[in-house]
PDB file of C-alpha atoms in Angstrom:
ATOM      1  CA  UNK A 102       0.000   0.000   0.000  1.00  0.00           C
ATOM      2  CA  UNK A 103       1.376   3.888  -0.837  1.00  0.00           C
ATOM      3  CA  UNK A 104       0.890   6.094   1.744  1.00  0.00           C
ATOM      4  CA  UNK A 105      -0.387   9.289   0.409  1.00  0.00           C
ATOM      5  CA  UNK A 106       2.075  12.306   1.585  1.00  0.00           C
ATOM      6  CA  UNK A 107       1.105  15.443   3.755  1.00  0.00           C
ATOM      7  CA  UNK A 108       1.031  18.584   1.586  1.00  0.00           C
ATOM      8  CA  UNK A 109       4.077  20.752   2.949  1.00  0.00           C
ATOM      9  CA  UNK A 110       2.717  23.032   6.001  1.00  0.00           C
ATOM     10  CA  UNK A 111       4.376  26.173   3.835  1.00  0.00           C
ATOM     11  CA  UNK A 112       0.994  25.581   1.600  1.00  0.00           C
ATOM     12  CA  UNK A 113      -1.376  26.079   4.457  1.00  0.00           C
ATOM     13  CA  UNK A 114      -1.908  29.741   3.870  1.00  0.00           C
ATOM     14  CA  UNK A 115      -2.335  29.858   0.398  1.00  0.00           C
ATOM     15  CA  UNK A 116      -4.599  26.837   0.002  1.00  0.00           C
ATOM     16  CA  UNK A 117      -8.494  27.282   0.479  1.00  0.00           C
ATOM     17  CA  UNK A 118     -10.915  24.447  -0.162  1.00  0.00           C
ATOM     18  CA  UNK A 119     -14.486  24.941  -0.778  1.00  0.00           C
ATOM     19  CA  UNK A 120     -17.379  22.386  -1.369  1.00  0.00           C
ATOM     20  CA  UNK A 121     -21.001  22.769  -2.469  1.00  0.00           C
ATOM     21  CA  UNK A 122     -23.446  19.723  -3.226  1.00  0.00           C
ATOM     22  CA  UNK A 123     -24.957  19.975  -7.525  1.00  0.00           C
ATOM     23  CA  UNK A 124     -26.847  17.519  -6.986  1.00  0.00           C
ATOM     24  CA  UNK A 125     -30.765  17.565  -7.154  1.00  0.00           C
ATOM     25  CA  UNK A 126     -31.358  18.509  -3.835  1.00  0.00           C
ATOM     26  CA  UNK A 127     -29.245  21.441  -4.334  1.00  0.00           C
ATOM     27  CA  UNK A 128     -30.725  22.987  -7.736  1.00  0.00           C
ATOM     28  CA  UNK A 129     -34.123  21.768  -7.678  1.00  0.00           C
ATOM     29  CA  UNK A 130     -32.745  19.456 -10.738  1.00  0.00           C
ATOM     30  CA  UNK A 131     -33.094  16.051 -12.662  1.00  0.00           C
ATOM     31  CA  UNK A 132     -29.573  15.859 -13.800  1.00  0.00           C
ATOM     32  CA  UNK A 133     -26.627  18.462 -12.800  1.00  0.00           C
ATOM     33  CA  UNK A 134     -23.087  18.044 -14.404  1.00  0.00           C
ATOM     34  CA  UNK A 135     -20.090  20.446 -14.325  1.00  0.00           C
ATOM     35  CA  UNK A 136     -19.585  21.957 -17.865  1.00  0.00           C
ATOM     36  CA  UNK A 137     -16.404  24.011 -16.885  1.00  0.00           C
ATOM     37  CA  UNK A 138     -13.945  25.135 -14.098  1.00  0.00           C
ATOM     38  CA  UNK A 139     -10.892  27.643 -13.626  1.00  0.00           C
ATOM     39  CA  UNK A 140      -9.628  29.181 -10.414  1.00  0.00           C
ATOM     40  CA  UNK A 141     -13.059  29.321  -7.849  1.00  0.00           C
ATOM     41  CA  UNK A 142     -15.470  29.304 -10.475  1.00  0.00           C
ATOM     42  CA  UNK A 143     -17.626  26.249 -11.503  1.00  0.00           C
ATOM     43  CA  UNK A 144     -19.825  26.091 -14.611  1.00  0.00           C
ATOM     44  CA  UNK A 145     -22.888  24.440 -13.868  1.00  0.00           C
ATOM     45  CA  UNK A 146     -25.807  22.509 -16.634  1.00  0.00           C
ATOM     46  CA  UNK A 147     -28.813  21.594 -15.074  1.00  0.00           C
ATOM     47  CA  UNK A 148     -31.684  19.581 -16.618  1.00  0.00           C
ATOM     48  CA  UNK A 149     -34.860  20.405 -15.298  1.00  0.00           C
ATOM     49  CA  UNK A 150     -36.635  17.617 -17.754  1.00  0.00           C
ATOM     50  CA  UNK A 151     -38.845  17.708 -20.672  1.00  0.00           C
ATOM     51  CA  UNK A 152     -35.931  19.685 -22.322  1.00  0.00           C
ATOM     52  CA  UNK A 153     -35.301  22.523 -20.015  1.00  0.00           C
ATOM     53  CA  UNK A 154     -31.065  23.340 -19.637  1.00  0.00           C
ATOM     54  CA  UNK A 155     -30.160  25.936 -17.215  1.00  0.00           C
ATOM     55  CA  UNK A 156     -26.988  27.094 -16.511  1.00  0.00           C
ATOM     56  CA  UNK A 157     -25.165  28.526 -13.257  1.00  0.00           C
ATOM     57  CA  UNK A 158     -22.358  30.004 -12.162  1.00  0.00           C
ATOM     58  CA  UNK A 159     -21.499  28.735  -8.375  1.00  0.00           C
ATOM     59  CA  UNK A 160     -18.013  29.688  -6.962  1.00  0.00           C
ATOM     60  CA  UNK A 161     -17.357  27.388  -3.810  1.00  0.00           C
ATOM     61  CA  UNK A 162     -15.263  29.612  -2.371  1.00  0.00           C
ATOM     62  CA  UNK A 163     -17.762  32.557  -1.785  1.00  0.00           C
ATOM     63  CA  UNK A 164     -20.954  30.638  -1.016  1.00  0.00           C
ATOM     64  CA  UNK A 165     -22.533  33.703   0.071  1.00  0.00           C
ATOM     65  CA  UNK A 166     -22.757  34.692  -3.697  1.00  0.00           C
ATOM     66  CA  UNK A 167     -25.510  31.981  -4.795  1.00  0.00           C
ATOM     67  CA  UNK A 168     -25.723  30.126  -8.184  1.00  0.00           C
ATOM     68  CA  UNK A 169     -25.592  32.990 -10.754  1.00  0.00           C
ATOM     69  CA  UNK A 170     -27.853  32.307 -13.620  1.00  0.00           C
ATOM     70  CA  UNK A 171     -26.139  32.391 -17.167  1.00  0.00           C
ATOM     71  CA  UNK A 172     -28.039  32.708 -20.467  1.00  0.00           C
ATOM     72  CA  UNK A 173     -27.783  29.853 -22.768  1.00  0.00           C
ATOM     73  CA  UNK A 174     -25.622  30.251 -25.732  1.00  0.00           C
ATOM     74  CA  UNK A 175     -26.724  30.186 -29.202  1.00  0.00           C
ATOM     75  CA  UNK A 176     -24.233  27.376 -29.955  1.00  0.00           C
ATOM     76  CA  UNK A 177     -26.380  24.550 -30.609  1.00  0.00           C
ATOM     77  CA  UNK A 178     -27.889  26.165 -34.072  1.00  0.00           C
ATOM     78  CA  UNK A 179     -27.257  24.749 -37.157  1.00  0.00           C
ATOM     79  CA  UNK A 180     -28.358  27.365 -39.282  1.00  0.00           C
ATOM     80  CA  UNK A 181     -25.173  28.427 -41.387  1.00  0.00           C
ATOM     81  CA  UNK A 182     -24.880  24.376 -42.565  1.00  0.00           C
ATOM     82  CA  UNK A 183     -25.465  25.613 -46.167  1.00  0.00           C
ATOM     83  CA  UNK A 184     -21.803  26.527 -45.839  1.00  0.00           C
ATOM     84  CA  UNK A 185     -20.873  22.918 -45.430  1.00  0.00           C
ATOM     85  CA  UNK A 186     -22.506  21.852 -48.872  1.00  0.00           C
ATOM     86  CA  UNK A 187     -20.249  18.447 -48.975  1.00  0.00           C
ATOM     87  CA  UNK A 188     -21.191  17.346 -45.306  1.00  0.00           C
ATOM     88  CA  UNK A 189     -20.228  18.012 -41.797  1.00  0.00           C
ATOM     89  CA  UNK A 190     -18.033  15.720 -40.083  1.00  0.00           C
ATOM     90  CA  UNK A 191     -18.253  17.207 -35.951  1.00  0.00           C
ATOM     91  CA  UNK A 192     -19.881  20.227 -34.674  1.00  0.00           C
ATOM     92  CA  UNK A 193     -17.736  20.728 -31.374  1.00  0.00           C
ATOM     93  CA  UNK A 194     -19.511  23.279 -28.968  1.00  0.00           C
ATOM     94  CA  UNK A 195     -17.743  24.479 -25.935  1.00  0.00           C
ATOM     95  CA  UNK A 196     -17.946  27.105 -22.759  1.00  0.00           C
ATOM     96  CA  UNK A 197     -15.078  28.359 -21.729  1.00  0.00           C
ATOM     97  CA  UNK A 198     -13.519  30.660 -19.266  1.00  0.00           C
ATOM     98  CA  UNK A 199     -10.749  32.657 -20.748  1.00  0.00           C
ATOM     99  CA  UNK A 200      -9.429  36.215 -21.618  1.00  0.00           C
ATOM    100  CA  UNK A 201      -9.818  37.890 -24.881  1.00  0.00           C
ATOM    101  CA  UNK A 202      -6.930  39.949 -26.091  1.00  0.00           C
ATOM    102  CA  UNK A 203      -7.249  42.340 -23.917  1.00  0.00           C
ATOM    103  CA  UNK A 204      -6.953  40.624 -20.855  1.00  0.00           C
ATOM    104  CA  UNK A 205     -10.185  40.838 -19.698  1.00  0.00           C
ATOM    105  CA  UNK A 206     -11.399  37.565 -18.281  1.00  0.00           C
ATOM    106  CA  UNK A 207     -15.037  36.597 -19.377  1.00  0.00           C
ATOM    107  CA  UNK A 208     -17.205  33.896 -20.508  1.00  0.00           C
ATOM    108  CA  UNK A 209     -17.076  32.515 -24.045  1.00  0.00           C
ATOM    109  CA  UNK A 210     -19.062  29.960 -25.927  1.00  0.00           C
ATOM    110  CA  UNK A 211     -17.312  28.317 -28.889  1.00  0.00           C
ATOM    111  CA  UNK A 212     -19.196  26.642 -32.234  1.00  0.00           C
ATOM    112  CA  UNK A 213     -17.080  24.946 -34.588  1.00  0.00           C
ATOM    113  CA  UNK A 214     -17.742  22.895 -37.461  1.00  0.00           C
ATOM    114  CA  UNK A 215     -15.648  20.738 -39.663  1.00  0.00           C
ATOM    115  CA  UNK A 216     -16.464  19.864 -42.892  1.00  0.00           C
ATOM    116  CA  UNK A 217     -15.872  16.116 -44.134  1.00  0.00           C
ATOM    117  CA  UNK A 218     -13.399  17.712 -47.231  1.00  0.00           C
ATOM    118  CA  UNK A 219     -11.840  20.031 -44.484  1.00  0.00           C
ATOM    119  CA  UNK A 220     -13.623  22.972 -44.195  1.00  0.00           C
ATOM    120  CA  UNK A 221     -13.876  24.848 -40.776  1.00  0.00           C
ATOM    121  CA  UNK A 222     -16.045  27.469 -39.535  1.00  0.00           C
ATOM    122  CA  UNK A 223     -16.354  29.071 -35.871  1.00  0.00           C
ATOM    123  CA  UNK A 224     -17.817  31.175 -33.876  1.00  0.00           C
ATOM    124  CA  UNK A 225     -17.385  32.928 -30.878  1.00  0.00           C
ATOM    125  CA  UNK A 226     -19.421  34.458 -28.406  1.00  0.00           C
ATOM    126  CA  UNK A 227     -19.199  36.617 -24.999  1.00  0.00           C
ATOM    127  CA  UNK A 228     -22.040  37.322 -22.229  1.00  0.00           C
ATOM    128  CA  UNK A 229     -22.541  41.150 -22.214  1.00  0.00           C
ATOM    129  CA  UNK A 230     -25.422  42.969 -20.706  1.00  0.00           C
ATOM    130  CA  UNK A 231     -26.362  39.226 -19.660  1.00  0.00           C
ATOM    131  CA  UNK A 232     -26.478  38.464 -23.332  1.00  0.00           C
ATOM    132  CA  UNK A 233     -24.772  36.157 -25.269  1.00  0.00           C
ATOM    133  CA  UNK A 234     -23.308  38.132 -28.296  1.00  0.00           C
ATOM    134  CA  UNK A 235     -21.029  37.007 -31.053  1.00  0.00           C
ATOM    135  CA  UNK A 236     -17.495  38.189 -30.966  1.00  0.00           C
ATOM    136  CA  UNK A 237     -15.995  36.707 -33.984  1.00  0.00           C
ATOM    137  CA  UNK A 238     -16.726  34.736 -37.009  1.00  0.00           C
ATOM    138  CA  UNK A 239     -13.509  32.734 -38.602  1.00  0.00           C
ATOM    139  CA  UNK A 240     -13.198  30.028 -41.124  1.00  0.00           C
ATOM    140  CA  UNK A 241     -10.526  28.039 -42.983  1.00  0.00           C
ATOM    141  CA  UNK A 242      -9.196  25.307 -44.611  1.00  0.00           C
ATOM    142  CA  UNK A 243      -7.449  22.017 -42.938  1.00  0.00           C
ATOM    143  CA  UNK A 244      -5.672  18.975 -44.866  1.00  0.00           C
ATOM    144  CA  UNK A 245      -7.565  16.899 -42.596  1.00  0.00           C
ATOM    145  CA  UNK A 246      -9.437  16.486 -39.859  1.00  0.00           C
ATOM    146  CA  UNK A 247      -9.609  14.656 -36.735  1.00  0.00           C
ATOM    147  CA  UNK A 248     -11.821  14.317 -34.169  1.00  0.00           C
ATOM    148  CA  UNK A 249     -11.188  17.176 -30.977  1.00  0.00           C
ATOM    149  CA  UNK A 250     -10.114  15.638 -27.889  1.00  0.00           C
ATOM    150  CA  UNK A 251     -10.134  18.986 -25.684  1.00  0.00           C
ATOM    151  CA  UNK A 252     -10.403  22.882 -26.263  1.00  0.00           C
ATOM    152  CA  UNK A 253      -8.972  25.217 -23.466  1.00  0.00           C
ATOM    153  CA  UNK A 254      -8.827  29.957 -24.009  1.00  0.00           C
ATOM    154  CA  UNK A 255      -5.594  30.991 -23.144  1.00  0.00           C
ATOM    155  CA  UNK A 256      -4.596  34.918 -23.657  1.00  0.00           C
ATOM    156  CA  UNK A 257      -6.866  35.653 -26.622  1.00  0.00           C
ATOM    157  CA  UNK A 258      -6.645  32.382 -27.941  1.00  0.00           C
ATOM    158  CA  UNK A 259      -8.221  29.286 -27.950  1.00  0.00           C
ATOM    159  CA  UNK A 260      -6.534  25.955 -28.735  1.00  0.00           C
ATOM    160  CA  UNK A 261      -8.366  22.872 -29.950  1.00  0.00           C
ATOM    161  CA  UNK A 262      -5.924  19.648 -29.501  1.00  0.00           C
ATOM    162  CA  UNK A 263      -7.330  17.303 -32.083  1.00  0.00           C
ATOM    163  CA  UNK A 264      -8.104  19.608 -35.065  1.00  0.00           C
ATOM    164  CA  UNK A 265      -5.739  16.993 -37.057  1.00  0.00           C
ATOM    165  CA  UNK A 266      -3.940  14.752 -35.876  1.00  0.00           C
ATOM    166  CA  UNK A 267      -0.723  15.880 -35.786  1.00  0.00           C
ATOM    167  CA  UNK A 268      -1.265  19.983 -34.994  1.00  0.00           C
ATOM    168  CA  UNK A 269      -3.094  21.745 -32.160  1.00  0.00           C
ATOM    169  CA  UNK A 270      -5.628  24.287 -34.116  1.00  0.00           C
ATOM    170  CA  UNK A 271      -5.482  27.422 -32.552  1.00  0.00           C
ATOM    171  CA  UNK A 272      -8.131  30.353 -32.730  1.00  0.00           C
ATOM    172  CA  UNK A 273      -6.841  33.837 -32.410  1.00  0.00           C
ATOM    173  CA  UNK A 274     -10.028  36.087 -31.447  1.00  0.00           C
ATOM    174  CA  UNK A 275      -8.386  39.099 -31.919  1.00  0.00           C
ATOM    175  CA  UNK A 276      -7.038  38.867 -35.333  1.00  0.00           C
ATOM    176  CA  UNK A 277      -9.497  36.435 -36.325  1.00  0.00           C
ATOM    177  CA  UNK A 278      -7.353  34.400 -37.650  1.00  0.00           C
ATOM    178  CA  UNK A 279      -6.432  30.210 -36.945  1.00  0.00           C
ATOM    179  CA  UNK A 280      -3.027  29.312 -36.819  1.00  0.00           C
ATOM    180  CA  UNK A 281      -1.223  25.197 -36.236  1.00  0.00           C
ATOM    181  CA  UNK A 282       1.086  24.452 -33.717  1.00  0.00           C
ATOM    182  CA  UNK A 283       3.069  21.192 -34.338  1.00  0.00           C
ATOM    183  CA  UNK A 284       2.594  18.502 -32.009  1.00  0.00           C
ATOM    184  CA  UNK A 285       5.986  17.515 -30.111  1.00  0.00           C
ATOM    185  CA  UNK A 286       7.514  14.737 -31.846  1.00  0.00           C
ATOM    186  CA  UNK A 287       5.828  11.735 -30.924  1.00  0.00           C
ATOM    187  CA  UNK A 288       2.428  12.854 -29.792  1.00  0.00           C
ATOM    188  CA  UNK A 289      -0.282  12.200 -32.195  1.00  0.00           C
ATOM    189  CA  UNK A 290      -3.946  12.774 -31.440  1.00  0.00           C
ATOM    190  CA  UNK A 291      -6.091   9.944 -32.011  1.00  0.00           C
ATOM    191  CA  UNK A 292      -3.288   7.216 -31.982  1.00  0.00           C
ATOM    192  CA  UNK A 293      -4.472   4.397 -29.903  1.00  0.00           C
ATOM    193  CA  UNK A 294      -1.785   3.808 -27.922  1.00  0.00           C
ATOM    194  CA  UNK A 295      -1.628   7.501 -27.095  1.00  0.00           C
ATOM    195  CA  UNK A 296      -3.241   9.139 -23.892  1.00  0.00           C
ATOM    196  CA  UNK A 297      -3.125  12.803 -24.051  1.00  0.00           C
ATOM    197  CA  UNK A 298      -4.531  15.330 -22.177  1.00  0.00           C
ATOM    198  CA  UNK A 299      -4.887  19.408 -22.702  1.00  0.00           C
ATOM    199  CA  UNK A 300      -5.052  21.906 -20.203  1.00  0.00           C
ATOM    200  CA  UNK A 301      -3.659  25.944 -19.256  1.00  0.00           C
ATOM    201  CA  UNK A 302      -1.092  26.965 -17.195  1.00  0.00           C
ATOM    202  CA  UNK A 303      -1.609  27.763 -13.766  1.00  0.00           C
ATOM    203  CA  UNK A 304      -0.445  31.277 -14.314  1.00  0.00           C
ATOM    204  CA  UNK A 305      -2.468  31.479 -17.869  1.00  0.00           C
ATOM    205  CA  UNK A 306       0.969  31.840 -19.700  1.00  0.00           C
ATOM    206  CA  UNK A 307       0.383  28.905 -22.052  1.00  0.00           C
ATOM    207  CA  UNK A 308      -0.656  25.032 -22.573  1.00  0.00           C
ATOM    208  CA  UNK A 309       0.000  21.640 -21.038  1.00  0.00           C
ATOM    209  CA  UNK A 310      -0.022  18.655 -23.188  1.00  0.00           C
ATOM    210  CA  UNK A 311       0.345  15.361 -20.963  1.00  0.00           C
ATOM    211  CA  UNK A 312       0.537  12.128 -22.994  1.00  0.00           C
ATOM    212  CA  UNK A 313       0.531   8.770 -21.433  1.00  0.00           C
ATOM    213  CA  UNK A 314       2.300   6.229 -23.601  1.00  0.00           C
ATOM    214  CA  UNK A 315       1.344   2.324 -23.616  1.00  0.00           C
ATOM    215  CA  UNK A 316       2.264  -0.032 -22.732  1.00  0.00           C
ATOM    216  CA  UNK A 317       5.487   0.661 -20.165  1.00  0.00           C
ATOM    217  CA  UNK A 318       2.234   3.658 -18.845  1.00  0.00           C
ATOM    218  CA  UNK A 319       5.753   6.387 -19.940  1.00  0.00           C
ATOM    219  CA  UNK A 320       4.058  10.125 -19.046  1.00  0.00           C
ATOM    220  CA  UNK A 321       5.735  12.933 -20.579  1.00  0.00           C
ATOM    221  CA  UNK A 322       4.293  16.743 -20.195  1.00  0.00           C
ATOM    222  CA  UNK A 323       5.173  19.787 -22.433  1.00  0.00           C
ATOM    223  CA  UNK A 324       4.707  23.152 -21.925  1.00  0.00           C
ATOM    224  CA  UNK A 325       4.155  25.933 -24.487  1.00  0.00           C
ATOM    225  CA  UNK A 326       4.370  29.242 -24.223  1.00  0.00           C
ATOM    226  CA  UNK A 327       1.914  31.574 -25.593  1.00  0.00           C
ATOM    227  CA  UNK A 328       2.793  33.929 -27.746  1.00  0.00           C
ATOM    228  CA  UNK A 329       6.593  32.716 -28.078  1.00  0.00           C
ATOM    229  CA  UNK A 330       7.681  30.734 -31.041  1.00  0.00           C
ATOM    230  CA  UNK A 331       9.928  28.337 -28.975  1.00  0.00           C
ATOM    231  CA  UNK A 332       7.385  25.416 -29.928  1.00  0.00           C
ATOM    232  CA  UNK A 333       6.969  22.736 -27.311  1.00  0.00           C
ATOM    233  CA  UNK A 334       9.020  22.460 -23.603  1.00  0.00           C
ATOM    234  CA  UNK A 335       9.659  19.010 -22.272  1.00  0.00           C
ATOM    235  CA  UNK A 336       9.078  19.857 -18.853  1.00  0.00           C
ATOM    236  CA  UNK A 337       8.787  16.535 -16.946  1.00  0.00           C
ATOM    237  CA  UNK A 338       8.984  12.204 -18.067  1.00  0.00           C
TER     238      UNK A 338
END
């Protein structure tokens, strides 16, 4: 048996914990799942049956605030699929906490759609005046496509691991623009014996990728840097 160690006591005064039940005693609710987290904020969809989806905002930390009602995004529309006149392969819909690129930290709902020959088109949205509005229509061209295995916002930008399978697909909101960032050597999305997982820096200064290798289980993280061109960091194995 592993014994689990102590955290070090020199974390005791910057650690806080915080709990809350989302459950259906909690919310009044059939179903409650968490759609997002970052920091002390948790994203909340809640299924009231016969087709009613709520969502809240709930941050565990300051329980004195309440669940925070937040509009539903216009991201489950498939209105603009005349654009996609040869088929669409995935519609991948996300909410996201993030910063556009000017630092200020909002909400942002993400549609995008790839087209079976490679097309892609997305948009992007942000609550103001408690209204979902769109912030920024893109589209573009791919060799190929893959299925997306995560989607995080980072500075302005929002990366989509998976948009083939050997690139990350990256969004720039404020030059409406996408970009590709090679995978590190090795990694490839959608590879079987491949576990990878996406996330943001702590500090919102870039990406994690974490892949977990079969069969000798081999774990290997990268770091990259946003807005650097210094590609991929091997920061731990």
């Amino acid at each position: 048996m592993t014994t689990i160690p102590r955290l070090p006591p020199e974390l005791d005064s910057v650690l806080r914990h915080g709990g809350f039940s989302c459950g259906a005693d909690a919310y009044d609710t059939k179903d409650t799942g968490i759609i997002h987290y970052h920091n002390d904020r948790v994203l909340l969809g809640m299924c009231h049956g016969k087709g009613v989806y709520r969502i809240g905002l709930h941050s565990p930390l300051h329980p004195e605030r309440g669940l925070i009602a937040v509009p539903n995004p216009p991201i489950e529309d498939s209105g603009d699929d005349e654009e996609f006149t040869e088929g669409i392969h995935l519609h991948e819909r996300r909410i996201l906490f993030g910063q556009d690129g000017y630092g200020v930290a909002g909400l942002f709902a993400v549609s995008v759609k790839f087209g079976i020959q490679g097309k892609v088109s997305a948009r992007v949205y942000t609550v103001r005046d408690d209204e979902w509005r769109i912030y920024v229509t893109v589209a573009t061209q791919l060799p190929d496509v893959a299925s997306v295995y995560d989607v995080v916002m980072v500075q302005g930008r929002i990366f989509i691991a998976g948009g083939t399978p050997s690139t990350v697909l990256v969004l720039d909101v404020m030059s409406s623009s996408f970009y590709t960032i090679p995978l590190p050597d090795g990694v490839i999305c959608g590879d079987q014996n491949h576990d990878v997982m996406f996330g943001r820096a702590g500090d919102d200064s870039g990406v994690y990728i974490a892949e977990m290798k079969e069969p000798l289980l081999q774990l290997r993280i990268w770091l990259h840097k946003v807005g650097t061109s210094t590609g991929w960091t091997l920061v731990d194995r």
